[in-house]
CSV table of C-alpha atoms and ligand atoms in Angstrom, one decimal:
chain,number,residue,atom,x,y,z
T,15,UNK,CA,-68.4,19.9,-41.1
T,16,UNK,CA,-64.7,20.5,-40.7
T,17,UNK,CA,-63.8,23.7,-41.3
T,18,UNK,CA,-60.2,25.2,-42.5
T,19,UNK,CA,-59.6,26.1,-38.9
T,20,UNK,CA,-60.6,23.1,-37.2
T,21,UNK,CA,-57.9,21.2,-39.6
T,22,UNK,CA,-55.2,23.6,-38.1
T,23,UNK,CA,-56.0,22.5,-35.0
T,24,UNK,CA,-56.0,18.8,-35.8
T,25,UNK,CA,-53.1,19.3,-37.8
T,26,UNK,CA,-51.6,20.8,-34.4
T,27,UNK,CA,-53.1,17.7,-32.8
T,28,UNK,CA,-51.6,15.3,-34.9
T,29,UNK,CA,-47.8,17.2,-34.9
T,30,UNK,CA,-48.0,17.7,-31.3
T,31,UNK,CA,-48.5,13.8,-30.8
T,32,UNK,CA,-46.7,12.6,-34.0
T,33,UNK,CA,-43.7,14.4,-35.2
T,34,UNK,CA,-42.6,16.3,-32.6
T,35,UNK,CA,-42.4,13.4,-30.4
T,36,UNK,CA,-40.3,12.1,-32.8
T,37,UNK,CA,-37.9,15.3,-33.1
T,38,UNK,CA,-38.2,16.1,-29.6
T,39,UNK,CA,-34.7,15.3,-28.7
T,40,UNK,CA,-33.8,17.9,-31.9
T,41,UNK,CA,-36.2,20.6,-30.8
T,42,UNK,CA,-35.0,20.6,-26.9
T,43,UNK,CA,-31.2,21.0,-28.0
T,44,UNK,CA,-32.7,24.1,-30.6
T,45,UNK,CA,-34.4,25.6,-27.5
T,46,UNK,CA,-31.4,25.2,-25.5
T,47,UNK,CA,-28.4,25.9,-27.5
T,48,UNK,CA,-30.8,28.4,-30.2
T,49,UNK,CA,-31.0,28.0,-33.6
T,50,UNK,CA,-28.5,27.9,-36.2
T,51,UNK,CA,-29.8,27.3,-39.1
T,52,UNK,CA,-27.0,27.4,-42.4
T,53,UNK,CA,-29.8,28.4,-45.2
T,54,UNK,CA,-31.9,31.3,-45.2
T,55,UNK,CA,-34.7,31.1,-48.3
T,56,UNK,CA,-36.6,33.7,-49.6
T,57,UNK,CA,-39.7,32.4,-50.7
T,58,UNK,CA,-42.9,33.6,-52.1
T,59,UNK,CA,-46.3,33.5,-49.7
T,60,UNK,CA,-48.0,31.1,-52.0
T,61,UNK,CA,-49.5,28.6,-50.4
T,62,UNK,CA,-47.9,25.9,-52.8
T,63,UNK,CA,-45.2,27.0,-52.5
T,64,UNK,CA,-43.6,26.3,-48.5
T,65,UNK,CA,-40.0,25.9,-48.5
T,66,UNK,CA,-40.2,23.4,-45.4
T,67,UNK,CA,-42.4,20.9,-47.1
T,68,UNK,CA,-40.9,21.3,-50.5
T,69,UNK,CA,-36.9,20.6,-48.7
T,70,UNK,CA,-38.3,17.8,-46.4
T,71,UNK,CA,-36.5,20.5,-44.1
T,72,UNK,CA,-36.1,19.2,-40.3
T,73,UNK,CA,-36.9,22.0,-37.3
T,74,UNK,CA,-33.4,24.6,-37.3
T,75,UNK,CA,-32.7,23.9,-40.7
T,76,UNK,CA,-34.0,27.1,-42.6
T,77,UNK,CA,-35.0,30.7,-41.5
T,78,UNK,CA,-37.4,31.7,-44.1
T,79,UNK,CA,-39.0,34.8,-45.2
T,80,UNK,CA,-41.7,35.0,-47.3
T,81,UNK,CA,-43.2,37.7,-49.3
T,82,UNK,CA,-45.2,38.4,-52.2
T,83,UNK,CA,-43.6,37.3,-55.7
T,84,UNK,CA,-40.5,36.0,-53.6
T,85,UNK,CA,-38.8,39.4,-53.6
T,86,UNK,CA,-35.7,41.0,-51.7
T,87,UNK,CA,-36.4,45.2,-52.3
T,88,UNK,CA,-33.0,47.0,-52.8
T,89,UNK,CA,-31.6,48.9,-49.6
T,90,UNK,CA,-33.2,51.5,-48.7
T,91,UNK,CA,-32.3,54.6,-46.3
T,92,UNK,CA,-35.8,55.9,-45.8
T,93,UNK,CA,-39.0,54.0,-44.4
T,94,UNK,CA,-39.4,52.4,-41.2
T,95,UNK,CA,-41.1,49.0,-41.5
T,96,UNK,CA,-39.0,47.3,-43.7
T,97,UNK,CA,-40.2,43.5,-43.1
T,98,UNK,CA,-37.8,42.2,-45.9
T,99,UNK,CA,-34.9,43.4,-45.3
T,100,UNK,CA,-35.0,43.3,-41.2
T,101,UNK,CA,-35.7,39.6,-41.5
T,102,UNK,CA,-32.7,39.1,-43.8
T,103,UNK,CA,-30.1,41.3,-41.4
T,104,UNK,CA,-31.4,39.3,-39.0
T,105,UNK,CA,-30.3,36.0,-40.9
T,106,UNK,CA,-27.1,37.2,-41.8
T,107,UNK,CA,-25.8,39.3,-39.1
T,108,UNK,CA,-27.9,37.7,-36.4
T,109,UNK,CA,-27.6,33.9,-37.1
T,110,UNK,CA,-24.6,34.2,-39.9
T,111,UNK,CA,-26.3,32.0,-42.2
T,112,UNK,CA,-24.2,30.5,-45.1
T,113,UNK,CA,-26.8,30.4,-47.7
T,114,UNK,CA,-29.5,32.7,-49.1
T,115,UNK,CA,-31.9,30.6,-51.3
T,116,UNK,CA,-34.3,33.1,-53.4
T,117,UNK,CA,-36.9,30.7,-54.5
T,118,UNK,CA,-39.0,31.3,-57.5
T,119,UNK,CA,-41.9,29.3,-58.2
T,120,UNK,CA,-44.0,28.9,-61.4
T,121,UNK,CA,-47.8,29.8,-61.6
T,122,UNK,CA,-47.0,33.3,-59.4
T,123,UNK,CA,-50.0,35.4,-59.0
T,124,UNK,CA,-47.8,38.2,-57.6
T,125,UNK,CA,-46.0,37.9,-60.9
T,126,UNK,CA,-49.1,37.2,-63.1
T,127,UNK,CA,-50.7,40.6,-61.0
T,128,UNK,CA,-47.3,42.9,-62.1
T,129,UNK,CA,-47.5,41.2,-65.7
T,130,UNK,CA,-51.1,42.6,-65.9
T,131,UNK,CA,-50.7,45.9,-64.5
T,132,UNK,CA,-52.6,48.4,-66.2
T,133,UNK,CA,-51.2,52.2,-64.8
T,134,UNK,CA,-53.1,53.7,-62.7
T,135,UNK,CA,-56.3,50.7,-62.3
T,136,UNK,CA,-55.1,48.7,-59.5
T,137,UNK,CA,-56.9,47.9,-56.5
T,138,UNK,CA,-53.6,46.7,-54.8
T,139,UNK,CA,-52.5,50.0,-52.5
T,140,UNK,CA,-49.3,47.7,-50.7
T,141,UNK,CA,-49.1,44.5,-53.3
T,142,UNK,CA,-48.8,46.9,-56.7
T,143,UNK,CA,-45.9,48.7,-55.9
T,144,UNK,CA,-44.5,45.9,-54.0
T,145,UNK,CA,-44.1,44.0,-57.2
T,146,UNK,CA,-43.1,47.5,-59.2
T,147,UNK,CA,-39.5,46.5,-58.2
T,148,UNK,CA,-39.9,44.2,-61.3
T,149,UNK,CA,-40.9,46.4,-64.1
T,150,UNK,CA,-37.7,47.0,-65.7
T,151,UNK,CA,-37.1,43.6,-65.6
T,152,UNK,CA,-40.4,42.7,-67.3
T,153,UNK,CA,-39.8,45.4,-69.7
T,154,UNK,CA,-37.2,44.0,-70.5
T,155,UNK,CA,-38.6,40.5,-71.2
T,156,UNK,CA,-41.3,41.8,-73.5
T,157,UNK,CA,-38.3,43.6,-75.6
T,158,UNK,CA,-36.4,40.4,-76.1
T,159,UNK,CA,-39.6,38.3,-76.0
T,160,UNK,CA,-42.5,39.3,-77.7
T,161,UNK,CA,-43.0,36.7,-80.4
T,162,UNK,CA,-42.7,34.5,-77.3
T,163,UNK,CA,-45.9,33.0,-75.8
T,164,UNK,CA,-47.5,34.0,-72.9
T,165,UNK,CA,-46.2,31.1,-70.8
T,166,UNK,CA,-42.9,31.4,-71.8
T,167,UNK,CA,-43.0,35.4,-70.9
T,168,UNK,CA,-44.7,34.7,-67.8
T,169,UNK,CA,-41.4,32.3,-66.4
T,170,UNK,CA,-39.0,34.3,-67.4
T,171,UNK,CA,-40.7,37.1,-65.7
T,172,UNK,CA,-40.8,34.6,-62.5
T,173,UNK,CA,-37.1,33.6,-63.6
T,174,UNK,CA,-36.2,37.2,-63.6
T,175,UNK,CA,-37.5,37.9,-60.4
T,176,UNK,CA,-35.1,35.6,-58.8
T,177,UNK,CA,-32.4,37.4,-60.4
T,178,UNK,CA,-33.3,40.5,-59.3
T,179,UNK,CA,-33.9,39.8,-56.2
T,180,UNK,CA,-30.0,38.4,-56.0
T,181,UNK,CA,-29.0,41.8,-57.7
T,182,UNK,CA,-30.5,43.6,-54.7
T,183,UNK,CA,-29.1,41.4,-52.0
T,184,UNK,CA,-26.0,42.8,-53.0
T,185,UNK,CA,-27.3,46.5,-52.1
T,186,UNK,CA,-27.0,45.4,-48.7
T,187,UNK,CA,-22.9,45.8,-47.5
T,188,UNK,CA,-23.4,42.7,-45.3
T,189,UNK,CA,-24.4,40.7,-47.7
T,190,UNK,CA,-21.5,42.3,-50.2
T,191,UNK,CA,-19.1,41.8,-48.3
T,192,UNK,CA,-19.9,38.4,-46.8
T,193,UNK,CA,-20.1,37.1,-50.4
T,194,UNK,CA,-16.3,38.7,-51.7
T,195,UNK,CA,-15.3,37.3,-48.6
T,196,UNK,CA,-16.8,33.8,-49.3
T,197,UNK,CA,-18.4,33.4,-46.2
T,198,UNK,CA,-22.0,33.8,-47.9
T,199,UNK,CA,-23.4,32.3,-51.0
T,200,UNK,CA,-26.2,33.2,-52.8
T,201,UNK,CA,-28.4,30.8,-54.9
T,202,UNK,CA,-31.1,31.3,-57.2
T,203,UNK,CA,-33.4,28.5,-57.6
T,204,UNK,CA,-36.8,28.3,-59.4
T,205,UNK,CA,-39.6,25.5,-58.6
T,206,UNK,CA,-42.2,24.3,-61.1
T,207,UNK,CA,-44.7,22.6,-58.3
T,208,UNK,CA,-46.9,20.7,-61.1
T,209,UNK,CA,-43.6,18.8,-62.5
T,210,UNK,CA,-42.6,19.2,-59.8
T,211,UNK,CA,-39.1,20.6,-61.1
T,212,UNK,CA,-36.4,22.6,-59.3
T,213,UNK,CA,-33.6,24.9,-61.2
T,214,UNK,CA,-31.0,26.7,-60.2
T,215,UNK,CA,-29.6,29.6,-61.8
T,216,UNK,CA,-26.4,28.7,-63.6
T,217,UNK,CA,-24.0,32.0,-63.1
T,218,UNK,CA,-21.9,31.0,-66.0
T,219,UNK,CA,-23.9,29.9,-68.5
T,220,UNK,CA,-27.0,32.2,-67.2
T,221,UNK,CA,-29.7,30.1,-67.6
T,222,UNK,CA,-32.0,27.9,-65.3
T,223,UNK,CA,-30.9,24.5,-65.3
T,224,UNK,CA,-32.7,21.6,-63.5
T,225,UNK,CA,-31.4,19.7,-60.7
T,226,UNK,CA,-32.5,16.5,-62.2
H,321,ZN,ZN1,-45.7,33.5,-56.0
């Protein structure tokens, strides 16, 4: 019986001999000239949801950090381990990427978890306060959408995350001022994987609209 291990393997297996002999020229020049990849995506840890298979994306194309619910925290002076945030001064200010993607996906179990929340009754210690950063924001959803189904809450909760996760990429002063300064976009896109369907957040009309 092939276990979920033993398909890593053979999944190594099958790149070693398959697509990396095809890249191989690419991946020696990434080696030795480094990487320079011009997107950086935030993306959630889902398992449906990986950025390079979803982008076709080639080896150097994206430095990607993935979290729980897709989520960039605001800055923050105290702590020490700040995953998050080190990987994304190390995108900007290390490889001066030109793009930060935060992708949102649909079906988000980090989201569904915050949506459910009950004070005081999770089991969560690191994954309920984690995805606390989104309570005003789903607060705010169940003000101006109560009549609203639950599906229908439930994306624009995982909407809104993407759009407050962009709101606190602009904490940082590196990514401020690399945006005023044009050097730095930001993009918020969204991903329904059963469509599938990909939406990018429209900053003048504020809405979601789809690619295609
Ligand atoms: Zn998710």
């Amino acid at each position: 019986m092939t276990t979920a291990v033993d398909k890593l393997v053979q999944g190594y297996c099958s790149y070693r001999d398959g697509a990396y002999e095809k890249s191989r020229p690419l991946i020696e020049d990434l080696v030795e000239r480094g990487q320079h990849p011009e997107v950086a995506v935030i993306a959630c840890s889902d398992s449906r949801v990986d950025p390079a298979i979803l982008f076709q994306a080639d080896p150097g194309d994206l430095f990607v950090v993935r979290n729980v619910a897709n989520l960039v925290p605001p800055m923050e002076e105290e702590g020490t381990y700040h995953g998050t945030s080190a990987a994304l001064e190390f995108a900007v200010l290390g490889l001066g990427v030109k793009h930060l993607v935060v992708l949102g996906h649909a079906h988000c179990g980090g989201i569904k978890l915050m949506m459910d929340a009950q004070p005081g009754t999770s089991s969560f210690k690191y994954v309920s306060p984690w995805v606390s950063m989104l309570a005003a924001a789903h607060r705010r959803v169940l003000a101006t959408m109560g009549q609203a189904d639950e599906k229908e809450r439930t994306r624009a909760c995982e909407q809104n995350a993407v759009l407050v996760s962009l709101e606190n990429l602009t904490t940082f002063s590196w990514v401020r001022e690399r945006v005023e300064s044009g050097e730095l976009q930001l993009h918020g896109w969204y991903v329904d994987i059963a469509v599938p369907q990909l939406s990018a957040y429209d900053w003048e009309s504020g809405s979601f609209k789809p690619f295609n």
